[in-house]
Amino acid sequence: MIEIEPGLETVLERAEPWPEPEAAPSLADRLEERITSRTAALSVVGLGYVGLPLGLTFGDAGFAVTGIDVDAAKVAALGRGRSHVTDVADDELLAAVAARRLVPTTDWSALERADVVTICVPTPLRKTKDPDLTYVVAATEEVARRLHPGQLVILESTTYPGTTEELVLPKLLESGLEVGRDFFLAFSPERVDPGNPTFKTRDIPKVVGGVTPACTHLAATLYRQSMSRVVPVSCTRVAEMVKLLENTFRSVNIALVNEMALMCSHMGIDVWEVIAGAASKPFGFMPFYPGPGLGGHCIPIDPIYLQWRARLDGFEPQFIQLAQKINGDMPRFVVQRAMDLLNEAGKPLRGSRVHLIGVTYKKDISDCRESPAMEILHLLDERGAELTYSDPFVPDLRLGERRLESRLLEPGFVAGRDLVIVVTDHSSFDYAAIASAAPLVLDTRNALAELGAPNVRKL
Ligand SMILES: NC(=O)c1ccc[n+]([C@@H]2O[C@H](COP(=O)([O-])OP(=O)(O)OC[C@H]3O[C@@H](n4cnc5c(N)ncnc54)[C@H](O)[C@@H]3O)[C@@H](O)[C@H]2O)c1
């Protein structure tokens, strides 16, 4: 019989149970460790206005990033340090490429080694004005083919609520892997504002919604490595809807102020002065400004994605419809105003020399997508105007069968135009020189307001 020493009995009673053998770290744990140590391999699919700055931002945070794009010419130019995105300087790109912080490629095999894949491909509209998700589907299929355990996939392209779970997830599930355990999927809307020097990709808070809490956590952890602030939301549909609310908000408010501009024009009131007065209120008012119409890849398109999806549920959104109509009519209004101004000067539009200043959809960037300048040029062309334009970001453009080249704003040339229309208020234009040389100016952006020149007319 074993004798227990006096006192040892209580020590044995108090002893901790043997520790369980330590559980192997889960795939989520391992991925989190790779993300926080910045050893995770990242891939950005689509190197456009969104993907290129995003890839560079991840690269700056210390990640090795592969940028995959189907456009071989773009990839080759990026590899030589030639940026097509105004906000990305060539030397910044070249430094990242030389240090292999960003490797542009057309080779999808990079996804086989990627811990994280972000998809930043276009989401345009079809001719029928339905969402065109062919780019998202094509990119997702490439990702799905190479999906492996422990991978995080994030969709950043703007799209209607439900896309991530109804379109992307089923393709990834074909692998037989389980979401939230074997692989992770989230939506995080891109909110970059091209041409905005104050808010770059890293300065804009990142909204993140995952398919499961683990998906949200991993995506939020990734963005926390390189973005100023991360805002997790409960699910992918909320994250998708956040972006559509933001852009519908802008579309509706721009339409409101465009309608105000038309109303003020009828009533002989300067809408810009009205807005400046209203903006002096320190709360409850946010200024928006009228203009020649909406452009770009976001504001004219994203609300239509939402409208399309809402209609599938039998809901007819009314603000979106009305805003589209008012904003869409602005180029025609500009042309009508041009005709009226020329008429006052005793000239018909047909045969008049009309010069457009700025053709991109907003100032200080090179993006002409959906630019109202194009519609204005077509409408003026149909009516027989003799057209020229100046834009430091757009060396040439197509107008029907013709090619127009950007003209230098020499005083003699400007003086020989019947009407100059300021469509895009790039910072580099010398507005005082334009006002002093041109016989008549239609200023759709209030860019010449401070000059007080009598030959300058507002929208
Ligand atoms: N441009 C903006 O200001 C902005 C802002 C916020 C959100 N977004 C959204 O971000 C998304 C991307 O917009 P963007 O402006 O960067 O577009 P973009 O056209 O500038 O770039 C998209 C890139 O994706 C590439 N691509 C197309 N299909 C591909 C595929 N299957 N695989 C790999 N690459 C492919 C294209 O060659 C192109 O280089 C869109 O959904 C857009 O609505 C854009």
Short mmCIF file of C-alpha atoms and ligand atoms in Angstrom, two decimals:
data_model
loop_
_atom_site.label_atom_id
_atom_site.label_comp_id
_atom_site.label_asym_id
_atom_site.label_seq_id
_atom_site.Cartn_x
_atom_site.Cartn_y
_atom_site.Cartn_z
CA MET A 1 0.00 0.00 0.00
CA ILE A 2 1.31 3.44 -0.97
CA GLU A 3 1.59 5.84 1.90
CA ILE A 4 0.66 9.43 1.00
CA GLU A 5 2.79 11.95 2.78
CA PRO A 6 0.79 14.18 5.07
CA GLY A 7 -0.25 17.34 3.16
CA LEU A 8 0.34 15.86 -0.34
CA GLU A 9 -3.29 14.81 -0.55
CA THR A 10 -4.47 18.43 -0.78
CA VAL A 11 -1.71 19.31 -3.27
CA LEU A 12 -2.92 16.49 -5.56
CA GLU A 13 -6.51 17.64 -5.23
CA ARG A 14 -5.55 21.18 -6.23
CA ALA A 15 -3.32 20.18 -9.15
CA GLU A 16 -4.29 21.48 -12.61
CA PRO A 17 -5.55 18.80 -15.01
CA TRP A 18 -3.09 17.73 -17.70
CA PRO A 19 -3.25 20.31 -20.55
CA GLU A 20 -5.07 19.19 -23.68
CA PRO A 21 -2.69 18.73 -26.62
CA GLU A 22 -2.54 22.15 -28.37
CA ALA A 23 -5.00 22.38 -31.30
CA ALA A 24 -3.35 22.99 -34.66
CA PRO A 25 -3.88 26.61 -35.73
CA SER A 26 -6.86 26.94 -38.05
CA LEU A 27 -6.52 28.18 -41.62
CA ALA A 28 -7.98 31.48 -40.43
CA ASP A 29 -5.36 31.76 -37.68
CA ARG A 30 -2.54 31.01 -40.09
CA LEU A 31 -3.80 33.52 -42.63
CA GLU A 32 -4.21 36.16 -39.94
CA GLU A 33 -0.63 35.59 -38.83
CA ARG A 34 0.63 35.97 -42.41
CA ILE A 35 -1.42 39.16 -42.86
CA THR A 36 -0.31 40.82 -39.61
CA SER A 37 3.34 39.88 -40.23
CA ARG A 38 2.85 41.19 -43.79
CA THR A 39 4.27 38.02 -45.26
CA ALA A 40 0.98 37.20 -47.00
CA ALA A 41 1.20 37.16 -50.81
CA LEU A 42 -1.41 39.52 -52.29
CA SER A 43 -2.93 39.63 -55.77
CA VAL A 44 -4.93 42.51 -57.18
CA VAL A 45 -7.03 41.56 -60.22
CA GLY A 46 -7.63 44.55 -62.54
CA LEU A 47 -5.01 47.33 -62.60
CA GLY A 48 -7.19 50.33 -63.39
CA TYR A 49 -8.10 53.51 -61.52
CA VAL A 50 -8.93 51.39 -58.47
CA GLY A 51 -6.61 48.36 -58.62
CA LEU A 52 -3.37 50.17 -59.39
CA PRO A 53 -3.45 52.60 -56.42
CA LEU A 54 -4.71 49.75 -54.20
CA GLY A 55 -1.83 47.47 -55.22
CA LEU A 56 0.67 50.25 -54.56
CA THR A 57 -0.89 50.99 -51.16
CA PHE A 58 -0.55 47.32 -50.13
CA GLY A 59 3.01 47.34 -51.50
CA ASP A 60 3.86 50.42 -49.39
CA ALA A 61 2.64 48.53 -46.31
CA GLY A 62 5.30 45.88 -46.98
CA PHE A 63 3.29 43.22 -48.83
CA ALA A 64 4.51 41.59 -52.03
CA VAL A 65 1.72 42.28 -54.51
CA THR A 66 1.06 40.74 -57.91
CA GLY A 67 -1.20 42.79 -60.15
CA ILE A 68 -3.04 40.73 -62.75
CA ASP A 69 -4.69 42.34 -65.76
CA VAL A 70 -5.99 40.96 -69.07
CA ASP A 71 -4.73 44.02 -70.96
CA ALA A 72 -1.22 42.97 -72.06
CA ALA A 73 -0.30 46.45 -73.34
CA LYS A 74 -1.26 48.01 -70.01
CA VAL A 75 0.72 45.40 -68.07
CA ALA A 76 3.79 45.94 -70.27
CA ALA A 77 3.59 49.73 -69.78
CA LEU A 78 3.16 49.33 -66.01
CA GLY A 79 6.18 47.01 -65.96
CA ARG A 80 8.21 49.84 -67.52
CA GLY A 81 6.92 52.25 -64.87
CA ARG A 82 4.44 54.01 -67.18
CA SER A 83 1.25 54.82 -65.30
CA HIS A 84 -2.11 55.37 -67.05
CA VAL A 85 -3.70 56.64 -63.81
CA THR A 86 -3.29 60.38 -63.19
CA ASP A 87 -2.96 59.95 -59.41
CA VAL A 88 -0.10 57.45 -59.75
CA ALA A 89 3.17 59.13 -60.71
CA ASP A 90 5.55 57.21 -62.98
CA ASP A 91 8.44 57.43 -60.48
CA GLU A 92 6.26 56.07 -57.66
CA LEU A 93 5.22 53.15 -59.88
CA LEU A 94 8.73 52.53 -61.12
CA ALA A 95 10.10 52.37 -57.55
CA ALA A 96 7.42 49.83 -56.56
CA VAL A 97 8.00 47.70 -59.66
CA ALA A 98 11.81 47.80 -59.27
CA ALA A 99 11.52 46.73 -55.61
CA ARG A 100 9.00 44.01 -56.65
CA ARG A 101 6.45 45.45 -54.23
CA LEU A 102 4.11 45.41 -57.24
CA VAL A 103 4.60 42.92 -60.06
CA PRO A 104 2.23 43.56 -63.00
CA THR A 105 1.45 40.45 -65.02
CA THR A 106 -1.09 38.78 -67.31
CA ASP A 107 -0.22 35.39 -65.79
CA TRP A 108 -3.03 34.00 -63.67
CA SER A 109 -0.77 31.36 -62.09
CA ALA A 110 0.23 34.03 -59.53
CA LEU A 111 -3.11 33.25 -57.87
CA GLU A 112 -1.86 29.77 -56.99
CA ARG A 113 0.55 31.36 -54.47
CA ALA A 114 -1.73 34.21 -53.37
CA ASP A 115 -3.03 34.29 -49.81
CA VAL A 116 -5.35 37.19 -50.64
CA VAL A 117 -7.03 38.16 -53.92
CA THR A 118 -8.86 41.45 -54.43
CA ILE A 119 -11.02 41.84 -57.54
CA CYS A 120 -11.17 45.38 -59.00
CA VAL A 121 -12.55 44.86 -62.51
CA PRO A 122 -15.07 47.09 -64.32
CA THR A 123 -18.81 46.93 -63.68
CA PRO A 124 -20.34 48.91 -66.57
CA LEU A 125 -23.85 48.86 -68.02
CA ARG A 126 -24.97 46.99 -71.12
CA LYS A 127 -26.52 48.94 -74.00
CA THR A 128 -29.86 47.91 -72.52
CA LYS A 129 -28.85 49.67 -69.24
CA ASP A 130 -28.69 46.39 -67.33
CA PRO A 131 -25.65 45.61 -65.14
CA ASP A 132 -22.83 44.05 -67.12
CA LEU A 133 -21.13 41.63 -64.75
CA THR A 134 -19.16 39.75 -67.41
CA TYR A 135 -15.84 41.14 -66.08
CA VAL A 136 -16.64 40.09 -62.50
CA VAL A 137 -17.72 36.65 -63.69
CA ALA A 138 -14.59 36.19 -65.84
CA ALA A 139 -12.26 37.25 -63.00
CA THR A 140 -14.13 35.09 -60.47
CA GLU A 141 -13.83 32.04 -62.72
CA GLU A 142 -10.05 32.50 -62.89
CA VAL A 143 -9.92 32.84 -59.08
CA ALA A 144 -12.22 29.82 -58.58
CA ARG A 145 -9.99 27.63 -60.75
CA ARG A 146 -7.06 28.33 -58.41
CA LEU A 147 -8.88 28.65 -55.10
CA HIS A 148 -6.98 26.87 -52.32
CA PRO A 149 -7.42 26.37 -48.58
CA GLY A 150 -6.57 29.42 -46.50
CA GLN A 151 -7.26 31.96 -49.28
CA LEU A 152 -9.15 35.22 -48.76
CA VAL A 153 -11.06 36.66 -51.74
CA ILE A 154 -12.41 40.22 -51.67
CA LEU A 155 -14.60 41.83 -54.31
CA GLU A 156 -14.08 45.61 -54.58
CA SER A 157 -15.95 46.37 -57.82
CA THR A 158 -19.08 48.42 -57.27
CA THR A 159 -22.18 46.29 -57.79
CA TYR A 160 -25.76 45.62 -56.65
CA PRO A 161 -26.48 44.06 -53.24
CA GLY A 162 -26.29 40.29 -53.44
CA THR A 163 -23.54 40.00 -56.06
CA THR A 164 -20.89 38.60 -53.70
CA GLU A 165 -23.12 35.86 -52.29
CA GLU A 166 -25.30 35.14 -55.33
CA LEU A 167 -22.68 35.31 -58.09
CA VAL A 168 -19.15 35.03 -56.65
CA LEU A 169 -19.71 32.62 -53.76
CA PRO A 170 -21.38 29.80 -55.77
CA LYS A 171 -18.43 29.73 -58.19
CA LEU A 172 -15.95 29.47 -55.31
CA LEU A 173 -18.00 26.78 -53.59
CA GLU A 174 -17.64 24.54 -56.66
CA SER A 175 -14.15 23.80 -55.26
CA GLY A 176 -15.78 21.77 -52.49
CA LEU A 177 -14.16 24.05 -49.90
CA GLU A 178 -16.24 25.57 -47.11
CA VAL A 179 -16.56 29.34 -46.82
CA GLY A 180 -15.58 30.77 -43.43
CA ARG A 181 -13.50 27.70 -42.59
CA ASP A 182 -11.43 26.68 -45.64
CA PHE A 183 -11.54 29.93 -47.58
CA PHE A 184 -12.87 33.42 -46.87
CA LEU A 185 -14.94 35.84 -48.94
CA ALA A 186 -15.82 39.51 -48.36
CA PHE A 187 -17.00 42.62 -50.16
CA SER A 188 -15.28 45.95 -49.59
CA PRO A 189 -16.37 48.87 -51.76
CA GLU A 190 -13.65 51.00 -53.30
CA ARG A 191 -14.23 54.69 -52.61
CA VAL A 192 -11.21 56.23 -54.30
CA ASP A 193 -11.74 59.76 -55.63
CA PRO A 194 -9.46 60.23 -58.67
CA GLY A 195 -7.77 63.63 -58.73
CA ASN A 196 -8.31 64.23 -55.02
CA PRO A 197 -4.89 65.03 -53.48
CA THR A 198 -6.24 65.10 -49.88
CA PHE A 199 -7.87 61.67 -49.80
CA LYS A 200 -5.77 58.94 -51.37
CA THR A 201 -6.61 55.23 -51.18
CA ARG A 202 -5.01 54.82 -47.72
CA ASP A 203 -6.81 57.86 -46.24
CA ILE A 204 -10.33 56.70 -47.08
CA PRO A 205 -12.00 54.51 -44.43
CA LYS A 206 -12.61 51.00 -45.73
CA VAL A 207 -16.04 49.41 -45.23
CA VAL A 208 -15.84 45.60 -45.02
CA GLY A 209 -18.59 42.98 -44.94
CA GLY A 210 -17.81 39.25 -45.03
CA VAL A 211 -19.90 36.16 -45.75
CA THR A 212 -19.12 34.94 -42.20
CA PRO A 213 -17.68 36.73 -39.13
CA ALA A 214 -14.29 35.08 -39.82
CA CYS A 215 -14.36 36.47 -43.38
CA THR A 216 -15.12 39.98 -42.10
CA HIS A 217 -12.40 39.71 -39.46
CA LEU A 218 -9.70 38.61 -41.92
CA ALA A 219 -10.60 41.22 -44.55
CA ALA A 220 -10.70 43.94 -41.87
CA THR A 221 -7.31 42.78 -40.57
CA LEU A 222 -5.87 43.00 -44.07
CA TYR A 223 -7.07 46.56 -44.66
CA ARG A 224 -5.94 47.64 -41.17
CA GLN A 225 -2.35 47.01 -42.29
CA SER A 226 -2.53 49.76 -44.88
CA MET A 227 -5.66 51.92 -44.51
CA SER A 228 -6.32 54.72 -42.02
CA ARG A 229 -9.58 53.23 -40.72
CA VAL A 230 -11.65 50.11 -41.23
CA VAL A 231 -15.42 49.97 -40.73
CA PRO A 232 -16.71 46.39 -40.43
CA VAL A 233 -20.40 45.85 -41.24
CA SER A 234 -22.58 42.81 -40.64
CA CYS A 235 -22.60 41.25 -44.12
CA THR A 236 -21.66 41.59 -47.78
CA ARG A 237 -25.07 42.99 -48.81
CA VAL A 238 -24.75 45.91 -46.39
CA ALA A 239 -21.22 46.64 -47.67
CA GLU A 240 -22.48 46.53 -51.27
CA MET A 241 -25.40 48.83 -50.44
CA VAL A 242 -23.17 51.34 -48.60
CA LYS A 243 -21.39 52.21 -51.84
CA LEU A 244 -24.67 52.51 -53.74
CA LEU A 245 -26.13 54.81 -51.10
CA GLU A 246 -23.05 57.05 -51.32
CA ASN A 247 -23.21 57.35 -55.09
CA THR A 248 -26.99 57.64 -55.27
CA PHE A 249 -26.74 60.41 -52.65
CA ARG A 250 -24.32 62.28 -54.92
CA SER A 251 -26.39 61.69 -58.04
CA VAL A 252 -29.61 62.91 -56.39
CA ASN A 253 -28.00 65.99 -54.81
CA ILE A 254 -26.24 66.94 -58.04
CA ALA A 255 -29.60 66.60 -59.83
CA LEU A 256 -31.23 68.83 -57.21
CA VAL A 257 -28.64 71.53 -57.67
CA ASN A 258 -28.74 71.18 -61.46
CA GLU A 259 -32.50 71.74 -61.31
CA MET A 260 -31.87 74.74 -59.05
CA ALA A 261 -29.45 76.08 -61.69
CA LEU A 262 -32.12 75.77 -64.40
CA MET A 263 -34.69 77.42 -62.13
CA CYS A 264 -32.31 80.24 -61.20
CA SER A 265 -31.43 80.75 -64.86
CA HIS A 266 -35.15 81.30 -65.61
CA MET A 267 -35.46 83.68 -62.67
CA GLY A 268 -32.29 85.64 -63.37
CA ILE A 269 -30.61 84.55 -60.12
CA ASP A 270 -26.96 83.49 -59.82
CA VAL A 271 -27.18 79.90 -58.52
CA TRP A 272 -23.50 79.92 -57.47
CA GLU A 273 -24.07 82.90 -55.21
CA VAL A 274 -27.11 81.15 -53.77
CA ILE A 275 -25.08 78.01 -53.01
CA ALA A 276 -22.27 80.04 -51.40
CA GLY A 277 -24.85 81.79 -49.21
CA ALA A 278 -26.53 78.51 -48.19
CA ALA A 279 -23.13 76.89 -47.50
CA SER A 280 -22.49 79.50 -44.79
CA LYS A 281 -24.92 77.52 -42.61
CA PRO A 282 -22.68 75.48 -40.33
CA PHE A 283 -25.07 72.52 -40.07
CA GLY A 284 -27.80 70.81 -42.09
CA PHE A 285 -26.54 71.88 -45.52
CA MET A 286 -23.89 70.37 -47.75
CA PRO A 287 -23.00 72.21 -50.95
CA PHE A 288 -23.21 70.46 -54.31
CA TYR A 289 -22.52 72.30 -57.55
CA PRO A 290 -24.25 72.34 -60.93
CA GLY A 291 -22.39 71.40 -64.07
CA PRO A 292 -22.66 70.24 -67.67
CA GLY A 293 -23.71 66.70 -66.68
CA LEU A 294 -22.44 63.62 -64.90
CA GLY A 295 -19.51 61.48 -65.97
CA GLY A 296 -17.10 58.79 -64.89
CA HIS A 297 -17.46 55.16 -64.03
CA CYS A 298 -19.49 55.68 -60.85
CA ILE A 299 -22.19 58.33 -60.42
CA PRO A 300 -24.00 57.84 -63.76
CA ILE A 301 -23.84 54.04 -63.48
CA ASP A 302 -23.99 52.79 -59.90
CA PRO A 303 -27.51 54.06 -59.08
CA ILE A 304 -28.75 52.14 -62.12
CA TYR A 305 -27.31 48.94 -60.66
CA LEU A 306 -29.39 49.60 -57.56
CA GLN A 307 -32.49 50.49 -59.56
CA TRP A 308 -32.16 47.28 -61.59
CA ARG A 309 -31.85 45.15 -58.45
CA ALA A 310 -34.72 46.91 -56.64
CA ARG A 311 -37.01 46.31 -59.62
CA LEU A 312 -36.31 42.57 -59.38
CA ASP A 313 -37.89 42.80 -55.94
CA GLY A 314 -40.85 44.74 -57.35
CA PHE A 315 -39.68 48.06 -55.88
CA GLU A 316 -39.56 51.13 -58.14
CA PRO A 317 -37.03 53.71 -56.83
CA GLN A 318 -38.16 57.20 -57.82
CA PHE A 319 -35.28 59.49 -56.82
CA ILE A 320 -32.82 57.51 -58.96
CA GLN A 321 -35.06 57.80 -62.03
CA LEU A 322 -35.63 61.53 -61.61
CA ALA A 323 -31.95 62.27 -60.92
CA GLN A 324 -30.91 60.32 -64.02
CA LYS A 325 -33.34 62.36 -66.12
CA ILE A 326 -32.28 65.78 -64.80
CA ASN A 327 -28.54 65.06 -64.90
CA GLY A 328 -28.86 63.38 -68.30
CA ASP A 329 -30.53 66.50 -69.75
CA MET A 330 -27.70 68.85 -68.74
CA PRO A 331 -25.56 68.47 -71.90
CA ARG A 332 -28.63 69.48 -73.97
CA PHE A 333 -29.17 72.46 -71.71
CA VAL A 334 -25.53 73.54 -72.24
CA VAL A 335 -25.99 73.33 -76.00
CA GLN A 336 -29.28 75.29 -75.82
CA ARG A 337 -27.54 77.96 -73.74
CA ALA A 338 -24.68 78.09 -76.27
CA MET A 339 -27.21 78.59 -79.08
CA ASP A 340 -28.97 81.36 -77.15
CA LEU A 341 -25.71 83.18 -76.40
CA LEU A 342 -24.58 83.00 -80.02
CA ASN A 343 -28.05 84.15 -81.10
CA GLU A 344 -27.77 87.20 -78.81
CA ALA A 345 -24.47 87.96 -80.58
CA GLY A 346 -26.29 87.70 -83.94
CA LYS A 347 -24.71 84.37 -84.90
CA PRO A 348 -26.26 80.99 -85.75
CA LEU A 349 -24.67 77.91 -84.18
CA ARG A 350 -24.23 76.40 -87.66
CA GLY A 351 -20.83 77.51 -88.91
CA SER A 352 -19.83 79.15 -85.59
CA ARG A 353 -16.40 78.31 -84.23
CA VAL A 354 -17.01 76.73 -80.83
CA HIS A 355 -14.12 75.72 -78.61
CA LEU A 356 -14.45 73.40 -75.60
CA ILE A 357 -12.15 73.87 -72.61
CA GLY A 358 -11.68 70.51 -70.83
CA VAL A 359 -13.26 67.25 -71.99
CA THR A 360 -12.61 64.82 -69.12
CA TYR A 361 -15.50 64.09 -66.77
CA LYS A 362 -13.91 65.98 -63.89
CA LYS A 363 -11.00 68.29 -63.26
CA ASP A 364 -7.33 67.30 -63.12
CA ILE A 365 -7.74 63.71 -64.28
CA SER A 366 -7.45 62.03 -67.69
CA ASP A 367 -10.64 59.92 -67.52
CA CYS A 368 -13.14 60.65 -70.33
CA ARG A 369 -15.55 57.79 -69.56
CA GLU A 370 -19.18 58.97 -69.77
CA SER A 371 -17.89 62.55 -69.92
CA PRO A 372 -20.68 65.04 -70.72
CA ALA A 373 -18.18 66.83 -73.00
CA MET A 374 -18.57 64.00 -75.52
CA GLU A 375 -22.33 64.43 -75.71
CA ILE A 376 -21.95 68.21 -75.91
CA LEU A 377 -19.48 67.81 -78.80
CA HIS A 378 -21.86 65.45 -80.62
CA LEU A 379 -24.86 67.74 -80.16
CA LEU A 380 -22.88 70.77 -81.36
CA ASP A 381 -21.53 68.75 -84.29
CA GLU A 382 -25.04 67.64 -85.33
CA ARG A 383 -26.02 71.31 -85.39
CA GLY A 384 -23.15 72.28 -87.66
CA ALA A 385 -20.74 74.03 -85.27
CA GLU A 386 -17.04 74.12 -86.20
CA LEU A 387 -15.47 72.35 -83.24
CA THR A 388 -12.12 72.46 -81.48
CA TYR A 389 -11.06 71.67 -77.92
CA SER A 390 -8.20 71.99 -75.42
CA ASP A 391 -7.40 69.46 -72.71
CA PRO A 392 -3.89 68.83 -71.38
CA PHE A 393 -4.96 65.30 -70.35
CA VAL A 394 -6.51 64.29 -73.69
CA PRO A 395 -4.17 64.79 -76.67
CA ASP A 396 -6.81 63.64 -79.16
CA LEU A 397 -10.33 62.24 -79.34
CA ARG A 398 -12.72 60.73 -81.87
CA LEU A 399 -15.81 62.60 -82.98
CA GLY A 400 -17.73 60.30 -85.33
CA GLU A 401 -15.33 59.51 -88.16
CA ARG A 402 -13.07 62.47 -87.33
CA ARG A 403 -10.16 62.81 -84.97
CA LEU A 404 -9.78 66.10 -83.09
CA GLU A 405 -6.48 67.15 -81.57
CA SER A 406 -6.17 69.22 -78.42
CA ARG A 407 -5.21 72.81 -79.30
CA LEU A 408 -2.85 75.09 -77.40
CA LEU A 409 -4.68 78.04 -75.88
CA GLU A 410 -2.77 80.75 -77.74
CA PRO A 411 -4.44 84.19 -77.47
CA GLY A 412 -4.73 84.58 -81.26
CA PHE A 413 -6.47 81.21 -81.60
CA VAL A 414 -8.84 81.86 -78.68
CA ALA A 415 -9.69 85.32 -80.06
CA GLY A 416 -10.74 83.70 -83.36
CA ARG A 417 -13.47 81.53 -81.72
CA ASP A 418 -17.09 82.68 -81.65
CA LEU A 419 -17.74 80.91 -78.35
CA VAL A 420 -15.58 79.18 -75.75
CA ILE A 421 -17.34 76.72 -73.43
CA VAL A 422 -15.63 75.75 -70.16
CA VAL A 423 -16.75 72.15 -69.59
CA THR A 424 -14.01 70.86 -67.28
CA ASP A 425 -12.21 73.28 -64.97
CA HIS A 426 -8.68 71.82 -64.91
CA SER A 427 -6.42 73.77 -62.52
CA SER A 428 -3.74 74.30 -65.15
CA PHE A 429 -5.84 76.51 -67.48
CA ASP A 430 -5.06 80.24 -67.45
CA TYR A 431 -8.65 81.48 -67.06
CA ALA A 432 -7.67 85.17 -67.01
CA ALA A 433 -5.95 84.76 -70.38
CA ILE A 434 -8.99 82.89 -71.77
CA ALA A 435 -11.39 85.60 -70.57
CA SER A 436 -9.29 88.39 -71.99
CA ALA A 437 -8.84 86.75 -75.42
CA ALA A 438 -12.21 85.08 -76.09
CA PRO A 439 -15.08 87.18 -77.45
CA LEU A 440 -17.66 85.11 -75.55
CA VAL A 441 -17.33 82.44 -72.84
CA LEU A 442 -19.96 80.04 -71.44
CA ASP A 443 -18.66 78.94 -68.04
CA THR A 444 -20.45 75.77 -66.88
CA ARG A 445 -18.22 75.38 -63.79
CA ASN A 446 -18.01 78.91 -62.37
CA ALA A 447 -14.26 78.73 -63.01
CA LEU A 448 -14.02 82.35 -64.18
CA ALA A 449 -16.32 83.85 -61.54
CA GLU A 450 -13.69 85.87 -59.75
CA LEU A 451 -12.58 87.63 -62.93
CA GLY A 452 -15.91 89.47 -63.26
CA ALA A 453 -15.39 89.66 -67.05
CA PRO A 454 -18.44 90.97 -69.00
CA ASN A 455 -17.96 88.46 -71.86
CA VAL A 456 -18.29 85.47 -69.44
CA ARG A 457 -21.76 83.94 -69.00
CA LYS A 458 -22.72 81.31 -66.48
CA LEU A 459 -24.73 78.14 -67.03
N1 LIG B 1 -12.71 54.90 -61.14
C1 LIG B 1 -13.23 55.26 -59.97
O1 LIG B 1 -13.16 56.41 -59.57
C2 LIG B 1 -13.89 54.23 -59.07
C3 LIG B 1 -14.11 54.57 -57.74
C4 LIG B 1 -14.70 53.64 -56.89
C5 LIG B 1 -15.09 52.41 -57.40
N2 LIG B 1 -14.90 52.10 -58.71
C6 LIG B 1 -15.31 50.78 -59.17
O2 LIG B 1 -14.15 49.94 -59.22
C7 LIG B 1 -14.27 49.02 -60.29
C8 LIG B 1 -13.07 49.18 -61.22
O3 LIG B 1 -13.11 50.49 -61.76
P1 LIG B 1 -11.86 51.16 -62.46
O4 LIG B 1 -12.20 52.59 -62.63
O5 LIG B 1 -10.61 50.78 -61.76
O6 LIG B 1 -11.89 50.44 -63.88
P2 LIG B 1 -10.73 50.46 -64.98
O7 LIG B 1 -11.40 50.22 -66.28
O8 LIG B 1 -9.89 51.67 -64.82
O9 LIG B 1 -9.82 49.22 -64.60
C9 LIG B 1 -10.26 47.91 -64.65
C10 LIG B 1 -9.10 47.03 -65.11
O10 LIG B 1 -9.55 45.68 -65.07
C11 LIG B 1 -9.00 45.02 -66.20
N3 LIG B 1 -9.82 43.83 -66.46
C12 LIG B 1 -10.99 43.73 -67.10
N4 LIG B 1 -11.44 42.48 -67.06
C13 LIG B 1 -10.52 41.75 -66.39
C14 LIG B 1 -10.43 40.40 -66.01
N5 LIG B 1 -11.37 39.53 -66.32
N6 LIG B 1 -9.33 40.01 -65.33
C15 LIG B 1 -8.37 40.89 -65.00
N7 LIG B 1 -8.41 42.20 -65.32
C16 LIG B 1 -9.48 42.63 -66.00
C17 LIG B 1 -9.02 46.04 -67.30
O11 LIG B 1 -8.09 45.73 -68.32
C18 LIG B 1 -8.64 47.31 -66.53
O12 LIG B 1 -7.25 47.53 -66.53
C19 LIG B 1 -15.61 49.30 -60.95
O13 LIG B 1 -16.55 48.46 -60.38
C20 LIG B 1 -15.89 50.73 -60.56
O14 LIG B 1 -17.27 51.01 -60.54
C21 LIG B 1 -14.27 52.98 -59.56
#
